Amino acid sequence: MGNPVEIKKNIYSVGVKDWNVRDFHGYTTSRGSTYNAYLIVDEKIALVDTVKNRFSSRLLENIAKIVDPAKIDYLISNHTEPDHSSSTPHVMAAAPGATIIATAAGKSGLEKYYGGSDWKINVVKTGDTLNIGSRTLSFVATPMAHWPDSMVTYSPSDKLLFSMDIFGQHFASSGCFDDEVPYDELMREAKKYYANIIMHLGKVVKKTLPAVEQLDIDMAAPAHGLILRKHIPDFVASYKDWADCKPTPKVLVIYDTMWMSTEQMAKAILEGATRPGVDAKLIKLSVNDLTEIMTEVLDAGALAVGSPTLNNNILPTCAAFCAYLRGLKPTNKIGAAFGSHGWAGGGAKQVDEELEKTGIARVREPLTCVYKPDAATLEECRKLGAELADKVEQYK
Ligand code: FEO
């Protein structure tokens, strides 16, 4: 189904589907994405968010199928990140009389990104309201979920929350609502989105969720992906688990290798961790996607991370993984570093330091070997795998 779609009486989804986007500042969007915008037609006309600027004409065309864009009275900017705000200049050119509604940080962000010194911007904070006729919209600031400027907009009479990035998924589909796609695919994309965009904001999510939960809603319209009308409770429950990176009995052995020595160690760790009831996975960095790996990390109980030593350093693939992992700040994980080296060594120690900076509790010193693991080293690897599995079994 294309846009516009009437999602509630006189409220339309007018955003765009970006079927072909595959890279979203490093996030592999294997199912594309959508930039959702919503038009509320009342005595006053309000547009909630815009779209990525290269789709601005499509946004205005979608709006024009319902009302003349010049008649927009309010542009509610829930979030300044350019995937939602970069068509603001186009909308304001089409509706020069419109007033922008944003938080103070949102106003500042819009002015810095787009100039707009002649735009009228009304600053709102949590609890402020806007009457547009039969509806009174209210605003809840959600700073750092996702940026300092972020807020959500609530229409009590529609039981509808415009939830911005919260509950989003990078998921283009012909459907518009969560019950129009397979449930497992929906939740997998929601989990991937959380792991790669929101995981480092767990504390903020825990503060924000109660504000969302106290609202009487039967629909949540996020800024990306499917609109929720059936699975809101599942999303709220999942967000509660994900906010704690709630560990499960899962051991990830994540590594890269030069001459198969670190790979032999990785396979021995996997062997040690493999048992009924424990999900043990071998993940080679050079053939796996970081976005998918981080989705696995979100609910893992343990990570064994390995790199050989290359030029007194770790392999570039492992460095990229460690940097990405550290930024996303997973919590409630144990782990260990391992790897082979030729002479000077140091790779596994660097991995260990990265894990420490990430906040992962290591169960032992880095496990290393020179050139090639011998039988004793492989046995030590199996013992490490077994120890990690022992410790994550409590999460069954
Ligand atoms: Fe989809 Fe934080 O922007």
Coordinates of C-alpha atoms in Angstrom, one line a residue, residues 26-28 188 192 195-196 199 254 283-298 316-325 328:
G26 CA 27.0 2.2 8.9
Y27 CA 23.8 0.3 9.8
T28 CA 23.1 -2.2 7.1
R188 CA 13.8 -9.1 14.4
K192 CA 18.1 -4.9 15.2
A195 CA 20.7 -2.9 19.2
N196 CA 22.3 -0.6 16.6
M199 CA 21.4 0.1 22.9
I254 CA 33.6 -13.4 17.8
I283 CA 31.0 -15.4 14.3
K284 CA 33.9 -14.6 12.0
L285 CA 34.2 -10.8 11.6
S286 CA 35.4 -10.8 8.0
V287 CA 32.3 -12.6 6.7
N288 CA 29.6 -11.2 9.0
D289 CA 27.9 -7.9 9.1
L290 CA 28.4 -5.7 12.2
T291 CA 24.7 -4.7 12.2
E292 CA 23.7 -8.3 12.5
I293 CA 26.5 -9.1 15.0
M294 CA 25.3 -6.3 17.3
T295 CA 21.8 -7.7 17.1
E296 CA 23.1 -10.9 18.5
V297 CA 25.2 -9.1 21.2
L298 CA 22.1 -7.3 22.6
P316 CA 41.3 -4.0 11.3
T317 CA 38.0 -6.0 11.3
C318 CA 38.4 -6.6 15.1
A319 CA 39.3 -3.0 15.7
A320 CA 36.1 -1.9 13.9
F321 CA 34.0 -4.3 15.9
C322 CA 35.6 -3.2 19.2
A323 CA 35.0 0.5 18.4
Y324 CA 31.4 -0.1 17.4
L325 CA 30.8 -2.3 20.5
L328 CA 26.9 0.9 21.9

